[in-house]
Amino acid sequence: MVSRDAPRWVRRLSADLDEPPEVIGGKAHGLVVLHRLGLPVPAGFVVTTAACRAFLRDGRLPDGLRDELAAATLPPVVSVRSGAAVSMPGMMDTVLNLRPAPDALEDALQAVFSSWNTPRARTYRTLNGIPHDLGTAVVVQQMVFGDRDERSGSGVAFSRDPNSGEDVPFGEVLFGQQGDAVVSGRSLTLPLEALAEREPLVWRGLRDAFGRIEQHYRDACYVEFTFESGVLWLLQVRRGRFGGAAAVRVATDLADEGAIDRGEALLRVSAQHLAHVRTPRIAPGAEVLARGLGVCPGVAAGRVALTADAAVRMAADGPVVLVRPETSPEDIRGLAAATGIVTARGGPASHAAVVARSMGKPAVVGVTDLVVGTHSVSLRGHEVGAGAVIGLDGTGGEVVLGTPRVVTGAADAHLGRLLEWADEVSGDRSERDEAARLEAAHAVLRRR
């Protein structure tokens, strides 16, 4: 832990830092893990959540913080990123390419601290049950440039497929661009595997990182990365947080691999996961208007809303599907109100995809045949007015006109095995529904 004479507000990011996410934020906590695993992390420091709370209370940076910033060793160009104890993707401000003169760095910190109380951030916390008084930490790091040259780029990746749980890396990459271009959804990304051909050393480094991180967390993981002139740098890491069938498969596969035992596998799967494990699909025979990338399984249907405000207003009278060129943090109220999400641009790590997964809402992104107008959308030349009903399949990526017929797949082998383990733990093999079988096993495991 930090000694009494240590700096009060600033902590250097290193393998020796030993403070919880409540103090240094989840992002910095993950970076410490990467340091301990010997993985490449840009140098930097973190300003604690306590500094944010003091700023929000007093309206100024706390006493002593300026002196600590002045004493910090800083590279020529830095990034300044929020990092709350609980992930709030895209809800707070980020400052990139900052040349750290004293006043400039203080202004950047105040901007990020202030963004804790923006309407979009408050809405997100309300929707997700996150306390408003936590505050955010701020991570200040050396900039690495994905746009430096043709051997540079940025990407996001899961160690396993978040849709199925299959043990294959999944994600997207952009060559010659910074990370904000990946997550914004405004640029056409490439599948993660494109690294294997164009930058094999980066690809091998990423696969090696997945192995080390999974061994540490004993779980699937998510990383954000940049590579500069062929050199890999990791910028963020967290557990994968999969849902539905993917959560079941990851838990059973990790037990088979010996990373966790069967009891922990059972405890990692909740009744809510089981509620989504049999993924609804649009029944065969539906007329498909357009296709994109399914990024959150399930089927949704509702009236077309073309803005976040319209989605909120229309949702009072029934389900709506929010249709946008791409989404941003400013759309959070509309995303929460919608039953499904469709965007013309973006990939599996775009803002729409990340928020849809966190909310468990079916979503299709990157629909290249979609043109969003002021009063209607065009899908392969079909004009669909605001208020018309469309359906979407968040697994296959199809968009159809009207409310489609839905079919539900049978349980797969992974769920069957997990439920067998549950029955062995509970000792009860009577005929009950799946959630009751799992909860009976949970009760026994928690008593041990």
Coordinates of C-alpha atoms in Angstrom, one line a residue:
M1 CA 0.0 0.0 0.0
V2 CA 1.0 3.7 -0.3
S3 CA 3.2 5.0 2.6
R4 CA 2.4 8.1 4.6
D5 CA 4.9 10.2 2.8
A6 CA 3.8 9.1 -0.7
P7 CA 2.1 11.6 -3.0
R8 CA -1.5 12.2 -2.1
W9 CA -3.1 12.5 -5.5
V10 CA -0.8 10.9 -8.1
R11 CA 0.5 7.4 -8.4
R12 CA 3.1 6.1 -10.9
L13 CA 1.8 3.2 -13.0
S14 CA 4.1 0.3 -12.3
A15 CA 4.0 -3.4 -11.2
D16 CA 4.5 -2.2 -7.6
L17 CA 1.3 -0.2 -7.4
D18 CA -1.1 -1.9 -5.0
E19 CA -4.3 0.0 -4.7
P20 CA -7.9 -1.0 -5.6
P21 CA -10.0 0.2 -8.5
E22 CA -12.0 2.4 -6.1
V23 CA -8.8 4.5 -5.6
I24 CA -7.0 4.3 -9.0
G25 CA -9.9 3.3 -11.3
G26 CA -10.5 0.2 -13.3
K27 CA -8.4 1.3 -16.2
A28 CA -5.3 1.9 -14.1
H29 CA -5.9 -1.3 -12.2
G30 CA -5.8 -3.2 -15.5
L31 CA -2.6 -1.4 -16.6
V32 CA -0.9 -2.5 -13.3
V33 CA -1.9 -6.1 -14.2
L34 CA -0.3 -5.7 -17.6
H35 CA 2.9 -4.3 -16.0
R36 CA 3.1 -7.3 -13.6
L37 CA 2.6 -9.7 -16.6
G38 CA 5.6 -8.1 -18.4
L39 CA 3.5 -6.8 -21.2
P40 CA 4.2 -3.5 -23.1
V41 CA 2.4 -0.6 -21.6
P42 CA 3.2 3.1 -22.3
A43 CA 4.7 4.9 -19.3
G44 CA 2.4 7.1 -17.2
F45 CA 0.7 7.8 -14.0
V46 CA -2.8 8.0 -12.5
V47 CA -4.6 10.8 -10.7
T48 CA -6.9 9.2 -8.1
T49 CA -10.7 9.2 -7.8
A50 CA -10.3 11.2 -4.5
A51 CA -8.9 14.1 -6.5
C52 CA -11.9 14.0 -8.8
R53 CA -14.3 14.0 -5.8
A54 CA -12.4 17.0 -4.3
F55 CA -12.6 18.8 -7.6
L56 CA -16.3 18.2 -7.9
R57 CA -16.9 19.3 -4.4
D58 CA -14.8 22.5 -4.4
G59 CA -14.8 23.5 -8.0
R60 CA -11.0 23.5 -8.3
L61 CA -8.1 21.1 -8.3
P62 CA -7.2 20.0 -4.8
D63 CA -4.3 21.5 -2.9
G64 CA -1.0 19.8 -3.7
L65 CA -2.1 18.3 -7.0
R66 CA -0.4 21.0 -9.1
D67 CA 2.9 20.4 -7.3
E68 CA 2.6 16.6 -7.8
L69 CA 2.0 17.2 -11.5
A70 CA 4.9 19.5 -11.8
A71 CA 7.1 16.8 -10.2
A72 CA 6.0 14.0 -12.5
T73 CA 8.3 12.9 -15.3
L74 CA 6.3 13.4 -18.5
P75 CA 7.1 12.5 -22.1
P76 CA 6.7 15.1 -24.9
V77 CA 3.1 14.1 -25.8
V78 CA 0.5 12.4 -23.6
S79 CA -3.0 11.1 -23.5
V80 CA -5.4 12.0 -20.7
R81 CA -8.1 9.4 -20.2
S82 CA -10.9 8.8 -17.7
G83 CA -10.9 5.6 -15.8
A84 CA -13.7 5.1 -13.2
A85 CA -13.8 2.1 -10.8
V86 CA -16.7 0.8 -13.0
S87 CA -16.4 0.8 -16.8
M88 CA -18.5 3.6 -18.4
P89 CA -17.6 3.2 -22.1
G90 CA -17.3 6.5 -24.0
M91 CA -19.3 8.4 -21.4
M92 CA -16.5 10.8 -20.3
D93 CA -14.0 13.0 -22.1
T94 CA -10.6 12.0 -23.4
V95 CA -7.8 14.4 -24.4
L96 CA -5.2 13.1 -26.9
N97 CA -1.9 14.5 -28.3
L98 CA -1.5 16.9 -25.3
R99 CA 1.9 18.6 -24.9
P100 CA 2.1 18.7 -21.1
A101 CA 2.8 22.3 -20.2
P102 CA 1.6 22.9 -16.6
D103 CA -1.6 24.8 -17.5
A104 CA -2.5 22.6 -20.3
L105 CA -2.3 19.4 -18.2
E106 CA -4.4 21.0 -15.4
D107 CA -7.0 22.1 -18.0
A108 CA -7.2 18.6 -19.3
L109 CA -7.7 17.1 -15.9
Q110 CA -10.4 19.5 -15.1
A111 CA -12.1 18.7 -18.4
V112 CA -12.1 15.0 -17.7
F113 CA -13.2 15.4 -14.0
S114 CA -16.0 17.7 -15.2
S115 CA -17.2 15.1 -17.7
W116 CA -18.2 12.9 -14.7
N117 CA -21.3 15.0 -14.4
T118 CA -22.3 15.4 -18.0
P119 CA -25.9 14.3 -18.7
R120 CA -24.8 11.3 -20.7
A121 CA -22.6 10.1 -17.9
R122 CA -25.3 10.6 -15.3
T123 CA -27.8 8.8 -17.5
Y124 CA -25.5 5.9 -18.0
R125 CA -24.8 5.5 -14.2
T126 CA -28.6 5.7 -13.5
L127 CA -29.3 3.0 -16.0
N128 CA -26.5 0.7 -14.7
G129 CA -26.9 1.3 -11.0
I130 CA -23.5 3.0 -10.6
P131 CA -23.3 5.5 -7.7
H132 CA -23.0 9.1 -8.6
D133 CA -20.5 9.9 -5.9
L134 CA -17.6 7.6 -7.0
G135 CA -15.7 10.0 -9.2
T136 CA -13.3 9.0 -11.9
A137 CA -9.5 8.5 -11.9
V138 CA -7.5 10.0 -14.8
V139 CA -4.8 8.0 -16.5
V140 CA -2.0 10.2 -18.1
Q141 CA 0.3 8.2 -20.4
Q142 CA 2.8 8.6 -23.1
M143 CA 1.1 8.8 -26.5
V144 CA 1.8 6.0 -28.9
F145 CA 0.8 6.7 -32.5
G146 CA -1.3 4.4 -34.6
D147 CA -1.1 6.9 -37.4
R148 CA 2.7 7.3 -37.5
D149 CA 3.3 5.3 -40.7
E150 CA 2.1 2.3 -42.7
R151 CA 3.2 -0.2 -40.1
S152 CA 1.1 1.5 -37.4
G153 CA -2.5 1.1 -36.4
S154 CA -5.0 0.5 -33.6
G155 CA -7.5 -2.1 -32.6
V156 CA -9.7 -3.8 -30.0
A157 CA -9.8 -7.5 -29.3
F158 CA -11.4 -10.2 -27.2
S159 CA -9.4 -13.3 -26.4
R160 CA -12.5 -15.3 -27.3
D161 CA -15.5 -14.7 -29.5
P162 CA -18.0 -12.6 -27.4
N163 CA -21.0 -13.8 -29.5
S164 CA -20.3 -17.6 -29.2
G165 CA -17.6 -18.0 -26.5
E166 CA -15.5 -19.9 -29.0
D167 CA -11.8 -20.0 -28.2
V168 CA -10.7 -17.8 -31.1
P169 CA -9.5 -14.1 -30.9
F170 CA -12.2 -11.7 -32.1
G171 CA -12.0 -8.0 -32.8
E172 CA -11.1 -5.3 -35.4
V173 CA -8.2 -3.3 -36.5
L174 CA -7.4 -0.1 -38.4
F175 CA -4.1 0.5 -40.1
G176 CA -2.7 4.0 -40.0
Q177 CA -5.2 5.4 -37.6
Q178 CA -5.6 6.1 -33.9
G179 CA -7.9 4.2 -31.5
D180 CA -10.7 6.7 -31.4
A181 CA -11.3 5.9 -35.1
V182 CA -11.9 2.3 -34.2
V183 CA -14.5 2.8 -31.4
S184 CA -16.3 5.7 -33.1
G185 CA -17.7 3.5 -35.8
R186 CA -17.0 6.1 -38.5
S187 CA -14.2 4.2 -40.3
L188 CA -14.4 0.8 -42.0
T189 CA -12.4 -1.6 -39.9
L190 CA -10.8 -4.9 -40.8
P191 CA -11.1 -8.2 -38.9
L192 CA -8.5 -8.7 -36.3
E193 CA -6.9 -11.5 -38.3
A194 CA -5.7 -9.0 -40.8
L195 CA -2.8 -8.4 -38.4
A196 CA -1.5 -12.0 -39.0
E197 CA -0.7 -11.1 -42.6
R198 CA 0.4 -7.5 -42.4
E199 CA 2.0 -7.4 -39.0
P200 CA 2.8 -10.9 -37.9
L201 CA 5.0 -9.8 -35.0
V202 CA 2.2 -7.7 -33.6
W203 CA -0.2 -10.6 -34.1
R204 CA 2.1 -13.0 -32.2
G205 CA 2.5 -10.4 -29.4
L206 CA -1.2 -10.0 -29.1
R207 CA -1.8 -13.8 -28.9
D208 CA 1.0 -14.1 -26.3
A209 CA -0.7 -11.3 -24.3
F210 CA -4.1 -13.1 -24.5
G211 CA -2.4 -16.2 -23.0
R212 CA -0.8 -14.4 -20.1
I213 CA -3.9 -12.3 -19.3
E214 CA -6.3 -15.2 -19.4
Q215 CA -4.0 -17.2 -17.1
H216 CA -4.0 -14.2 -14.7
Y217 CA -7.8 -13.5 -14.7
R218 CA -8.7 -17.2 -15.4
D219 CA -11.2 -15.7 -17.7
A220 CA -11.7 -14.3 -21.2
C221 CA -10.4 -10.8 -21.7
Y222 CA -10.8 -7.6 -23.7
V223 CA -7.9 -5.4 -24.7
E224 CA -7.4 -2.1 -26.5
F225 CA -4.1 -1.8 -28.3
T226 CA -2.0 0.4 -30.6
F227 CA 1.0 -0.6 -32.7
E228 CA 3.6 2.0 -33.7
S229 CA 6.0 1.2 -36.5
G230 CA 5.4 -2.5 -35.9
V231 CA 5.7 -2.4 -32.1
L232 CA 2.7 -3.5 -30.0
W233 CA 1.5 -1.4 -27.0
L234 CA -1.5 -2.4 -24.7
L235 CA -3.7 0.5 -23.6
Q236 CA -6.5 -1.2 -21.6
V237 CA -7.5 -4.6 -20.3
R238 CA -10.5 -6.0 -18.5
R239 CA -12.4 -9.3 -18.2
G240 CA -14.5 -10.2 -21.2
R241 CA -18.0 -10.0 -19.5
F242 CA -19.8 -12.2 -22.0
G243 CA -23.5 -13.0 -21.8
G244 CA -25.9 -15.8 -22.7
A245 CA -24.5 -18.8 -24.5
A246 CA -21.1 -17.2 -24.7
A247 CA -20.8 -17.0 -20.9
V248 CA -21.8 -20.7 -20.6
R249 CA -19.3 -21.8 -23.2
V250 CA -16.4 -19.8 -21.7
A251 CA -17.2 -21.2 -18.2
T252 CA -17.3 -24.8 -19.3
D253 CA -14.3 -24.5 -21.6
L254 CA -12.2 -22.9 -18.8
A255 CA -13.2 -25.7 -16.5
D256 CA -12.2 -28.3 -19.1
E257 CA -8.8 -26.5 -19.5
G258 CA -8.2 -26.6 -15.8
A259 CA -8.2 -22.8 -15.3
I260 CA -11.1 -23.0 -12.9
D261 CA -13.0 -25.9 -11.3
R262 CA -16.5 -26.9 -12.0
G263 CA -17.9 -25.1 -8.9
E264 CA -16.5 -21.8 -10.1
A265 CA -17.8 -22.4 -13.6
L266 CA -21.3 -22.8 -12.2
L267 CA -21.0 -19.7 -10.1
R268 CA -19.9 -17.7 -13.1
V269 CA -23.2 -18.4 -14.9
S270 CA -26.3 -16.7 -13.6
A271 CA -30.0 -17.3 -14.1
Q272 CA -29.9 -14.2 -16.3
H273 CA -27.3 -15.8 -18.6
L274 CA -29.6 -18.8 -19.0
A275 CA -32.5 -16.6 -19.9
H276 CA -30.5 -15.6 -23.0
V277 CA -28.8 -18.8 -23.8
R278 CA -31.2 -20.0 -26.4
T279 CA -30.7 -17.3 -28.9
P280 CA -33.9 -16.2 -30.9
R281 CA -33.3 -16.0 -34.6
I282 CA -35.4 -14.6 -37.5
A283 CA -37.2 -17.6 -39.0
P284 CA -36.1 -18.7 -42.5
G285 CA -38.0 -17.2 -45.4
A286 CA -38.1 -13.6 -44.2
E287 CA -37.4 -11.0 -46.9
V288 CA -34.0 -9.5 -45.9
L289 CA -33.7 -5.8 -46.8
A290 CA -30.1 -5.5 -45.7
R291 CA -27.3 -7.2 -43.8
G292 CA -24.7 -6.0 -41.4
L293 CA -22.7 -7.4 -38.5
G294 CA -24.7 -8.9 -35.7
V295 CA -23.0 -7.7 -32.4
C296 CA -25.5 -8.7 -29.7
P297 CA -27.6 -11.8 -30.2
G298 CA -31.4 -11.7 -30.2
V299 CA -34.3 -10.5 -32.3
A300 CA -35.9 -7.1 -31.9
A301 CA -38.7 -5.4 -33.8
G302 CA -40.2 -1.9 -33.5
R303 CA -40.9 1.4 -35.1
V304 CA -38.0 3.2 -36.7
A305 CA -36.7 6.1 -34.6
L306 CA -34.1 8.3 -36.3
T307 CA -32.8 10.2 -33.3
A308 CA -32.2 9.5 -29.6
D309 CA -34.9 12.0 -28.6
A310 CA -37.4 10.4 -31.0
A311 CA -36.6 7.0 -29.5
V312 CA -37.3 8.2 -26.0
R313 CA -40.6 9.9 -27.1
M314 CA -41.8 7.0 -29.2
A315 CA -40.9 4.3 -26.7
A316 CA -43.8 5.4 -24.5
D317 CA -46.2 4.0 -27.1
G318 CA -44.4 0.7 -27.9
P319 CA -41.1 -0.8 -29.0
V320 CA -38.7 1.2 -31.2
V321 CA -35.6 0.4 -33.1
L322 CA -33.0 3.2 -33.1
V323 CA -31.5 3.6 -36.6
R324 CA -28.5 5.9 -36.9
P325 CA -25.4 6.4 -39.1
E326 CA -23.4 5.6 -36.0
T327 CA -24.1 6.3 -32.3
S328 CA -22.2 8.4 -29.8
P329 CA -22.3 8.8 -26.0
E330 CA -24.8 11.6 -26.6
D331 CA -27.3 8.9 -27.8
I332 CA -27.4 7.1 -24.5
R333 CA -31.0 7.9 -23.6
G334 CA -32.2 6.7 -27.0
L335 CA -30.1 3.6 -26.8
A336 CA -31.7 2.8 -23.4
A337 CA -35.2 3.4 -24.7
A338 CA -34.8 1.3 -27.8
T339 CA -35.5 -2.4 -28.1
G340 CA -32.9 -2.8 -30.8
I341 CA -30.2 -0.8 -32.6
V342 CA -29.1 -0.6 -36.2
T343 CA -26.2 1.6 -37.5
A344 CA -24.9 2.2 -41.0
R345 CA -21.3 2.2 -39.8
G346 CA -19.2 0.6 -37.1
G347 CA -17.8 -2.8 -36.2
P348 CA -17.8 -5.1 -33.2
A349 CA -16.1 -2.5 -30.9
S350 CA -18.0 0.5 -32.1
H351 CA -19.9 2.6 -29.6
A352 CA -23.2 1.1 -30.6
A353 CA -21.9 -2.5 -30.3
V354 CA -20.3 -2.0 -26.9
V355 CA -23.4 -0.3 -25.4
A356 CA -25.7 -2.8 -26.9
R357 CA -23.8 -5.7 -25.3
S358 CA -23.7 -3.9 -22.0
M359 CA -27.5 -3.5 -22.1
G360 CA -28.2 -6.9 -23.7
K361 CA -30.0 -5.4 -26.7
P362 CA -30.0 -7.0 -30.1
A363 CA -27.9 -4.8 -32.5
V364 CA -26.7 -4.8 -36.1
V365 CA -23.9 -2.4 -37.1
G366 CA -22.0 -1.7 -40.3
V367 CA -25.1 -2.0 -42.6
T368 CA -23.4 -0.7 -45.7
D369 CA -26.6 -0.5 -47.7
L370 CA -28.3 1.7 -45.1
V371 CA -28.6 5.5 -45.7
V372 CA -30.2 7.5 -42.8
G373 CA -32.2 10.6 -43.8
T374 CA -34.1 13.1 -41.9
H375 CA -37.5 11.5 -42.2
S376 CA -36.7 8.0 -43.6
V377 CA -34.0 5.5 -44.2
S378 CA -33.1 3.7 -47.4
L379 CA -32.3 0.0 -47.2
R380 CA -31.1 -1.3 -50.6
G381 CA -33.3 1.2 -52.3
H382 CA -36.3 0.5 -50.1
E383 CA -37.5 3.7 -48.5
V384 CA -38.7 3.1 -44.9
G385 CA -40.2 6.0 -43.1
A386 CA -39.8 7.0 -39.5
G387 CA -42.4 5.1 -37.5
A388 CA -42.5 2.1 -39.9
V389 CA -41.8 -1.3 -38.2
I390 CA -38.6 -3.2 -38.9
G391 CA -37.0 -6.2 -37.4
L392 CA -33.4 -7.2 -36.8
D393 CA -31.4 -10.3 -36.0
G394 CA -28.4 -9.5 -33.7
T395 CA -26.8 -12.9 -34.4
G396 CA -26.9 -13.1 -38.2
G397 CA -27.0 -9.3 -38.9
E398 CA -30.2 -9.3 -41.0
V399 CA -32.6 -6.4 -41.1
V400 CA -36.2 -7.0 -42.4
L401 CA -39.4 -5.1 -42.9
G402 CA -42.2 -5.7 -40.4
T403 CA -42.2 -7.9 -37.3
P404 CA -40.5 -11.2 -38.3
R405 CA -41.5 -14.7 -37.2
V406 CA -39.0 -15.9 -34.6
V407 CA -37.5 -19.3 -33.9
T408 CA -35.5 -20.3 -30.9
G409 CA -32.6 -22.7 -31.1
A410 CA -32.1 -25.8 -29.0
A411 CA -29.7 -25.8 -26.0
D412 CA -26.2 -26.7 -27.0
A413 CA -23.8 -29.3 -25.5
H414 CA -22.1 -26.7 -23.3
L415 CA -25.3 -25.9 -21.5
G416 CA -26.2 -29.5 -21.1
R417 CA -22.9 -30.3 -19.5
L418 CA -23.1 -27.3 -17.2
L419 CA -26.6 -28.4 -16.0
E420 CA -25.3 -31.9 -15.4
W421 CA -22.6 -30.4 -13.1
A422 CA -25.3 -28.4 -11.3
D423 CA -27.3 -31.6 -10.6
E424 CA -24.2 -33.3 -9.3
V425 CA -23.5 -30.5 -6.9
S426 CA -27.1 -30.2 -5.7
G427 CA -27.8 -33.9 -5.6
D428 CA -31.2 -33.2 -7.0
R429 CA -32.1 -34.7 -10.4
S430 CA -35.8 -34.0 -10.3
E431 CA -37.4 -32.4 -13.3
R432 CA -37.1 -28.6 -12.8
D433 CA -36.4 -25.7 -15.1
E434 CA -32.8 -24.8 -15.9
A435 CA -32.6 -21.7 -13.8
A436 CA -33.9 -23.6 -10.7
R437 CA -31.3 -26.4 -11.3
L438 CA -28.5 -23.8 -11.5
E439 CA -29.7 -21.8 -8.4
A440 CA -29.9 -25.0 -6.4
A441 CA -26.2 -25.7 -7.2
H442 CA -25.3 -22.0 -6.4
A443 CA -27.0 -22.4 -2.9
V444 CA -24.9 -25.5 -2.1
L445 CA -21.6 -24.0 -3.4
R446 CA -22.2 -20.8 -1.3
R447 CA -22.6 -22.8 1.9
R448 CA -19.3 -24.6 1.4

